[in-house]
Amino acid sequence: MRYAVPDLAEGTWRETELEIERSRFITWTAHTPDATAFEALLAEARRAHSGASHHCSAFIAGPPGEQNAIGFSDDGEPGGTAGRPMFQVLEGAGLGQVGCVVIRYFGGIKLGTGGLARAYAQAVSEALDSLPRREVVERMPLSLKVDFAGEAVARAWCGEHDIPIVHADYQADGVTLTLGWPSDVERDLEPLNARLKGRMTLIEPA
């Protein structure tokens, strides 16, 4: 599976701001590959903006369509007016591993439930418009054994096909290479085996 994630360094975020009826909505958006990364983002937003009225949030700590590592919070706003609209925007964007916190400074004018839902959704939508993105390829381990003379050939072939070698185990009679095979690409190592003149053994998982 291939999908887009925020192209931001770990521990950093992109900040955008929106003002509606004198209320400030400051959105922090970050790459959150897991729930721990999102909790760190939320904690930092609360620390940096401790005087804000609300710190509403939503995250997807996995691929688009993830059903388990997700979450959202209204943080004191009327139920369903903040976290869920924020999450729906994230979900609709087709992004994965993304989290956002919308920090609200109340401006004295009540927006009503419908107005709040629109404001929080708009804050996230505008944040995503300018968000840098990169592609993530989900991979599965695939191990093969070659002789010492074949290692350089195998590494070159993997480099040509953008397949990372995540581990190499050297034994007396050769090398076992563990590849990060793209999960959305059919497993076909015959071209490599042909280049190695049949001197390759695929190791099936136990």
PDB file of C-alpha atoms in Angstrom:
ATOM      1  CA  MET A   1       0.000   0.000   0.000  1.00  0.00           C
ATOM      2  CA  ARG A   2       1.249   3.472  -0.899  1.00  0.00           C
ATOM      3  CA  TYR A   3      -0.091   6.614   0.698  1.00  0.00           C
ATOM      4  CA  ALA A   4       0.873  10.178   1.581  1.00  0.00           C
ATOM      5  CA  VAL A   5       2.041  11.345   5.005  1.00  0.00           C
ATOM      6  CA  PRO A   6       3.146  14.791   6.223  1.00  0.00           C
ATOM      7  CA  ASP A   7       6.698  15.506   5.100  1.00  0.00           C
ATOM      8  CA  LEU A   8       7.808  16.912   8.439  1.00  0.00           C
ATOM      9  CA  ALA A   9      10.695  15.927  10.700  1.00  0.00           C
ATOM     10  CA  GLU A  10       9.951  14.063  13.911  1.00  0.00           C
ATOM     11  CA  GLY A  11       9.026  16.422  16.724  1.00  0.00           C
ATOM     12  CA  THR A  12       8.129  19.318  14.405  1.00  0.00           C
ATOM     13  CA  TRP A  13       4.816  20.644  13.158  1.00  0.00           C
ATOM     14  CA  ARG A  14       3.320  23.071  10.647  1.00  0.00           C
ATOM     15  CA  GLU A  15       1.346  25.958  12.177  1.00  0.00           C
ATOM     16  CA  THR A  16      -1.515  27.817  10.507  1.00  0.00           C
ATOM     17  CA  GLU A  17      -4.004  30.292  11.949  1.00  0.00           C
ATOM     18  CA  LEU A  18      -7.598  31.256  11.237  1.00  0.00           C
ATOM     19  CA  GLU A  19      -9.763  33.950  12.865  1.00  0.00           C
ATOM     20  CA  ILE A  20     -13.562  33.617  12.989  1.00  0.00           C
ATOM     21  CA  GLU A  21     -15.762  36.047  14.938  1.00  0.00           C
ATOM     22  CA  ARG A  22     -12.716  37.193  16.941  1.00  0.00           C
ATOM     23  CA  SER A  23     -11.859  33.626  18.009  1.00  0.00           C
ATOM     24  CA  ARG A  24      -8.366  32.483  17.006  1.00  0.00           C
ATOM     25  CA  PHE A  25      -7.993  28.925  15.734  1.00  0.00           C
ATOM     26  CA  ILE A  26      -4.320  27.910  15.641  1.00  0.00           C
ATOM     27  CA  THR A  27      -3.719  24.550  13.977  1.00  0.00           C
ATOM     28  CA  TRP A  28      -0.665  22.401  14.584  1.00  0.00           C
ATOM     29  CA  THR A  29      -0.281  19.568  12.075  1.00  0.00           C
ATOM     30  CA  ALA A  30       2.420  16.897  12.349  1.00  0.00           C
ATOM     31  CA  HIS A  31       3.607  13.512  11.160  1.00  0.00           C
ATOM     32  CA  THR A  32       2.338  11.097  13.824  1.00  0.00           C
ATOM     33  CA  PRO A  33       3.342   7.518  12.929  1.00  0.00           C
ATOM     34  CA  ASP A  34       1.995   6.252  16.253  1.00  0.00           C
ATOM     35  CA  ALA A  35      -0.192   7.352  19.144  1.00  0.00           C
ATOM     36  CA  THR A  36       2.867   8.247  21.237  1.00  0.00           C
ATOM     37  CA  ALA A  37       3.985  10.810  18.656  1.00  0.00           C
ATOM     38  CA  PHE A  38       0.511  12.340  18.656  1.00  0.00           C
ATOM     39  CA  GLU A  39       0.382  12.526  22.463  1.00  0.00           C
ATOM     40  CA  ALA A  40       3.739  14.360  22.411  1.00  0.00           C
ATOM     41  CA  LEU A  41       2.315  16.871  19.916  1.00  0.00           C
ATOM     42  CA  LEU A  42      -0.776  17.451  22.057  1.00  0.00           C
ATOM     43  CA  ALA A  43       1.273  17.843  25.224  1.00  0.00           C
ATOM     44  CA  GLU A  44       3.520  20.431  23.565  1.00  0.00           C
ATOM     45  CA  ALA A  45       0.515  22.368  22.222  1.00  0.00           C
ATOM     46  CA  ARG A  46      -0.999  22.476  25.709  1.00  0.00           C
ATOM     47  CA  ARG A  47       2.306  23.617  27.179  1.00  0.00           C
ATOM     48  CA  ALA A  48       2.935  26.307  24.548  1.00  0.00           C
ATOM     49  CA  HIS A  49      -0.653  27.593  24.632  1.00  0.00           C
ATOM     50  CA  SER A  50      -1.603  26.974  28.247  1.00  0.00           C
ATOM     51  CA  GLY A  51      -3.909  30.009  28.257  1.00  0.00           C
ATOM     52  CA  ALA A  52      -6.059  28.827  25.326  1.00  0.00           C
ATOM     53  CA  SER A  53      -9.732  27.976  25.800  1.00  0.00           C
ATOM     54  CA  HIS A  54      -9.511  24.555  24.107  1.00  0.00           C
ATOM     55  CA  HIS A  55      -6.980  22.161  22.575  1.00  0.00           C
ATOM     56  CA  CYS A  56      -9.118  20.018  20.266  1.00  0.00           C
ATOM     57  CA  SER A  57      -7.483  17.195  18.384  1.00  0.00           C
ATOM     58  CA  ALA A  58      -7.675  14.367  15.868  1.00  0.00           C
ATOM     59  CA  PHE A  59      -5.167  11.847  14.547  1.00  0.00           C
ATOM     60  CA  ILE A  60      -4.695   8.809  12.316  1.00  0.00           C
ATOM     61  CA  ALA A  61      -1.608   6.857  13.417  1.00  0.00           C
ATOM     62  CA  GLY A  62      -1.542   4.482  10.473  1.00  0.00           C
ATOM     63  CA  PRO A  63      -2.587   4.245   6.830  1.00  0.00           C
ATOM     64  CA  PRO A  64      -5.742   5.892   5.435  1.00  0.00           C
ATOM     65  CA  GLY A  65      -8.782   3.912   6.518  1.00  0.00           C
ATOM     66  CA  GLU A  66      -7.128   2.840   9.794  1.00  0.00           C
ATOM     67  CA  GLN A  67      -9.821   1.857  12.295  1.00  0.00           C
ATOM     68  CA  ASN A  68      -7.841   1.234  15.485  1.00  0.00           C
ATOM     69  CA  ALA A  69      -4.981   3.732  15.897  1.00  0.00           C
ATOM     70  CA  ILE A  70      -7.204   6.794  15.578  1.00  0.00           C
ATOM     71  CA  GLY A  71      -8.688   9.328  17.956  1.00  0.00           C
ATOM     72  CA  PHE A  72     -10.315  12.721  18.361  1.00  0.00           C
ATOM     73  CA  SER A  73     -11.322  15.000  21.217  1.00  0.00           C
ATOM     74  CA  ASP A  74     -13.615  18.018  21.688  1.00  0.00           C
ATOM     75  CA  ASP A  75     -11.667  19.107  24.799  1.00  0.00           C
ATOM     76  CA  GLY A  76     -14.630  20.822  26.420  1.00  0.00           C
ATOM     77  CA  GLU A  77     -16.362  22.109  23.292  1.00  0.00           C
ATOM     78  CA  PRO A  78     -19.959  20.858  22.844  1.00  0.00           C
ATOM     79  CA  GLY A  79     -19.961  17.184  21.901  1.00  0.00           C
ATOM     80  CA  GLY A  80     -19.323  16.502  18.224  1.00  0.00           C
ATOM     81  CA  THR A  81     -18.436  20.092  17.306  1.00  0.00           C
ATOM     82  CA  ALA A  82     -14.634  19.844  17.132  1.00  0.00           C
ATOM     83  CA  GLY A  83     -12.821  16.516  17.232  1.00  0.00           C
ATOM     84  CA  ARG A  84     -15.107  14.605  14.882  1.00  0.00           C
ATOM     85  CA  PRO A  85     -15.269  17.333  12.198  1.00  0.00           C
ATOM     86  CA  MET A  86     -11.477  17.569  12.406  1.00  0.00           C
ATOM     87  CA  PHE A  87     -11.118  13.808  12.029  1.00  0.00           C
ATOM     88  CA  GLN A  88     -13.507  13.734   9.079  1.00  0.00           C
ATOM     89  CA  VAL A  89     -11.321  16.262   7.237  1.00  0.00           C
ATOM     90  CA  LEU A  90      -8.203  14.153   7.915  1.00  0.00           C
ATOM     91  CA  GLU A  91      -9.991  11.005   6.782  1.00  0.00           C
ATOM     92  CA  GLY A  92     -11.295  12.674   3.633  1.00  0.00           C
ATOM     93  CA  ALA A  93      -7.814  13.892   2.683  1.00  0.00           C
ATOM     94  CA  GLY A  94      -6.557  10.342   2.203  1.00  0.00           C
ATOM     95  CA  LEU A  95      -3.568  10.995   4.463  1.00  0.00           C
ATOM     96  CA  GLY A  96      -1.980   8.576   6.887  1.00  0.00           C
ATOM     97  CA  GLN A  97       0.201   9.025   9.980  1.00  0.00           C
ATOM     98  CA  VAL A  98      -1.166  12.515  10.538  1.00  0.00           C
ATOM     99  CA  GLY A  99      -2.256  14.359  13.655  1.00  0.00           C
ATOM    100  CA  CYS A 100      -3.510  17.847  14.347  1.00  0.00           C
ATOM    101  CA  VAL A 101      -4.369  20.031  17.315  1.00  0.00           C
ATOM    102  CA  VAL A 102      -6.579  23.088  16.918  1.00  0.00           C
ATOM    103  CA  ILE A 103      -5.914  25.581  19.702  1.00  0.00           C
ATOM    104  CA  ARG A 104      -8.796  27.995  20.244  1.00  0.00           C
ATOM    105  CA  TYR A 105      -8.626  31.355  21.937  1.00  0.00           C
ATOM    106  CA  PHE A 106     -12.230  32.383  22.538  1.00  0.00           C
ATOM    107  CA  GLY A 107     -13.032  35.847  21.182  1.00  0.00           C
ATOM    108  CA  GLY A 108     -16.223  36.502  23.123  1.00  0.00           C
ATOM    109  CA  ILE A 109     -18.735  35.649  20.403  1.00  0.00           C
ATOM    110  CA  LYS A 110     -20.442  32.256  20.541  1.00  0.00           C
ATOM    111  CA  LEU A 111     -20.496  30.429  17.227  1.00  0.00           C
ATOM    112  CA  GLY A 112     -23.194  27.846  17.970  1.00  0.00           C
ATOM    113  CA  THR A 113     -22.750  24.132  17.382  1.00  0.00           C
ATOM    114  CA  GLY A 114     -22.948  24.374  13.603  1.00  0.00           C
ATOM    115  CA  GLY A 115     -20.575  27.302  13.501  1.00  0.00           C
ATOM    116  CA  LEU A 116     -18.075  25.526  15.722  1.00  0.00           C
ATOM    117  CA  ALA A 117     -18.122  22.386  13.585  1.00  0.00           C
ATOM    118  CA  ARG A 118     -17.534  24.443  10.432  1.00  0.00           C
ATOM    119  CA  ALA A 119     -14.765  26.468  12.082  1.00  0.00           C
ATOM    120  CA  TYR A 120     -12.804  23.431  13.296  1.00  0.00           C
ATOM    121  CA  ALA A 121     -13.233  21.660   9.955  1.00  0.00           C
ATOM    122  CA  GLN A 122     -12.092  24.776   8.099  1.00  0.00           C
ATOM    123  CA  ALA A 123      -9.058  25.175  10.355  1.00  0.00           C
ATOM    124  CA  VAL A 124      -7.861  21.660   9.532  1.00  0.00           C
ATOM    125  CA  SER A 125      -8.760  21.914   5.847  1.00  0.00           C
ATOM    126  CA  GLU A 126      -6.718  25.102   5.429  1.00  0.00           C
ATOM    127  CA  ALA A 127      -3.820  23.550   7.331  1.00  0.00           C
ATOM    128  CA  LEU A 128      -3.775  20.554   4.975  1.00  0.00           C
ATOM    129  CA  ASP A 129      -3.833  22.802   1.902  1.00  0.00           C
ATOM    130  CA  SER A 130      -0.271  23.967   2.582  1.00  0.00           C
ATOM    131  CA  LEU A 131       1.036  20.766   4.176  1.00  0.00           C
ATOM    132  CA  PRO A 132       4.132  19.219   2.524  1.00  0.00           C
ATOM    133  CA  ARG A 133       3.670  15.513   1.800  1.00  0.00           C
ATOM    134  CA  ARG A 134       5.711  12.478   0.899  1.00  0.00           C
ATOM    135  CA  GLU A 135       4.825   8.955  -0.148  1.00  0.00           C
ATOM    136  CA  VAL A 136       5.116   5.974   2.178  1.00  0.00           C
ATOM    137  CA  VAL A 137       5.346   2.430   0.812  1.00  0.00           C
ATOM    138  CA  GLU A 138       4.282  -0.352   3.166  1.00  0.00           C
ATOM    139  CA  ARG A 139       6.774  -3.207   2.976  1.00  0.00           C
ATOM    140  CA  MET A 140       7.030  -6.822   4.096  1.00  0.00           C
ATOM    141  CA  PRO A 141      10.224  -8.754   4.866  1.00  0.00           C
ATOM    142  CA  LEU A 142      11.456 -11.123   2.163  1.00  0.00           C
ATOM    143  CA  SER A 143      14.623 -13.163   2.700  1.00  0.00           C
ATOM    144  CA  LEU A 144      16.887 -14.798   0.138  1.00  0.00           C
ATOM    145  CA  LYS A 145      20.256 -16.509   0.291  1.00  0.00           C
ATOM    146  CA  VAL A 146      23.091 -15.952  -2.178  1.00  0.00           C
ATOM    147  CA  ASP A 147      26.745 -16.908  -2.287  1.00  0.00           C
ATOM    148  CA  PHE A 148      29.389 -14.302  -1.518  1.00  0.00           C
ATOM    149  CA  ALA A 149      30.017 -13.623  -5.194  1.00  0.00           C
ATOM    150  CA  GLY A 150      26.310 -12.984  -5.728  1.00  0.00           C
ATOM    151  CA  GLU A 151      25.862 -10.428  -2.948  1.00  0.00           C
ATOM    152  CA  ALA A 152      27.012  -7.460  -5.015  1.00  0.00           C
ATOM    153  CA  VAL A 153      24.767  -8.563  -7.898  1.00  0.00           C
ATOM    154  CA  ALA A 154      21.761  -8.853  -5.567  1.00  0.00           C
ATOM    155  CA  ARG A 155      22.449  -5.468  -3.984  1.00  0.00           C
ATOM    156  CA  ALA A 156      22.758  -3.822  -7.374  1.00  0.00           C
ATOM    157  CA  TRP A 157      19.483  -5.357  -8.579  1.00  0.00           C
ATOM    158  CA  CYS A 158      17.674  -4.219  -5.411  1.00  0.00           C
ATOM    159  CA  GLY A 159      19.049  -0.706  -5.865  1.00  0.00           C
ATOM    160  CA  GLU A 160      17.792  -0.601  -9.462  1.00  0.00           C
ATOM    161  CA  HIS A 161      14.287  -1.575  -8.276  1.00  0.00           C
ATOM    162  CA  ASP A 162      14.161   0.692  -5.180  1.00  0.00           C
ATOM    163  CA  ILE A 163      13.992  -2.276  -2.818  1.00  0.00           C
ATOM    164  CA  PRO A 164      15.880  -1.666   0.441  1.00  0.00           C
ATOM    165  CA  ILE A 165      18.002  -4.349   2.070  1.00  0.00           C
ATOM    166  CA  VAL A 166      17.113  -4.106   5.738  1.00  0.00           C
ATOM    167  CA  HIS A 167      19.416  -6.828   7.084  1.00  0.00           C
ATOM    168  CA  ALA A 168      22.318  -8.998   5.991  1.00  0.00           C
ATOM    169  CA  ASP A 169      23.265 -12.206   7.832  1.00  0.00           C
ATOM    170  CA  TYR A 170      26.669 -13.624   6.892  1.00  0.00           C
ATOM    171  CA  GLN A 171      27.196 -17.370   7.238  1.00  0.00           C
ATOM    172  CA  ALA A 172      30.047 -19.666   6.268  1.00  0.00           C
ATOM    173  CA  ASP A 173      28.463 -20.575   2.928  1.00  0.00           C
ATOM    174  CA  GLY A 174      26.913 -17.261   1.886  1.00  0.00           C
ATOM    175  CA  VAL A 175      24.726 -14.334   2.829  1.00  0.00           C
ATOM    176  CA  THR A 176      21.030 -14.133   3.754  1.00  0.00           C
ATOM    177  CA  LEU A 177      19.609 -10.782   2.671  1.00  0.00           C
ATOM    178  CA  THR A 178      16.303  -9.547   4.061  1.00  0.00           C
ATOM    179  CA  LEU A 179      14.564  -7.200   1.648  1.00  0.00           C
ATOM    180  CA  GLY A 180      11.801  -4.668   2.320  1.00  0.00           C
ATOM    181  CA  TRP A 181       9.461  -5.818  -0.459  1.00  0.00           C
ATOM    182  CA  PRO A 182       6.615  -3.424  -1.423  1.00  0.00           C
ATOM    183  CA  SER A 183       3.383  -4.978  -0.181  1.00  0.00           C
ATOM    184  CA  ASP A 184       1.460  -3.830  -3.270  1.00  0.00           C
ATOM    185  CA  VAL A 185       3.901  -5.391  -5.764  1.00  0.00           C
ATOM    186  CA  GLU A 186       3.687  -9.054  -6.757  1.00  0.00           C
ATOM    187  CA  ARG A 187       6.653 -11.046  -5.497  1.00  0.00           C
ATOM    188  CA  ASP A 188       8.754 -11.862  -8.550  1.00  0.00           C
ATOM    189  CA  LEU A 189      12.431 -12.627  -8.009  1.00  0.00           C
ATOM    190  CA  GLU A 190      12.955 -14.615 -11.195  1.00  0.00           C
ATOM    191  CA  PRO A 191      14.759 -11.709 -12.943  1.00  0.00           C
ATOM    192  CA  LEU A 192      17.205 -11.554 -10.029  1.00  0.00           C
ATOM    193  CA  ASN A 193      17.619 -15.326  -9.966  1.00  0.00           C
ATOM    194  CA  ALA A 194      18.345 -15.274 -13.693  1.00  0.00           C
ATOM    195  CA  ARG A 195      21.011 -12.597 -13.194  1.00  0.00           C
ATOM    196  CA  LEU A 196      22.513 -14.792 -10.476  1.00  0.00           C
ATOM    197  CA  LYS A 197      22.388 -17.787 -12.838  1.00  0.00           C
ATOM    198  CA  GLY A 198      20.146 -19.701 -10.432  1.00  0.00           C
ATOM    199  CA  ARG A 199      22.443 -19.257  -7.427  1.00  0.00           C
ATOM    200  CA  MET A 200      19.710 -17.868  -5.184  1.00  0.00           C
ATOM    201  CA  THR A 201      17.482 -19.517  -2.599  1.00  0.00           C
ATOM    202  CA  LEU A 202      14.256 -17.887  -1.434  1.00  0.00           C
ATOM    203  CA  ILE A 203      13.694 -18.454   2.286  1.00  0.00           C
ATOM    204  CA  GLU A 204      10.008 -18.813   3.063  1.00  0.00           C
ATOM    205  CA  PRO A 205       8.876 -17.566   6.497  1.00  0.00           C
ATOM    206  CA  ALA A 206       8.434 -20.267   9.121  1.00  0.00           C
TER     207      ALA A 206
END
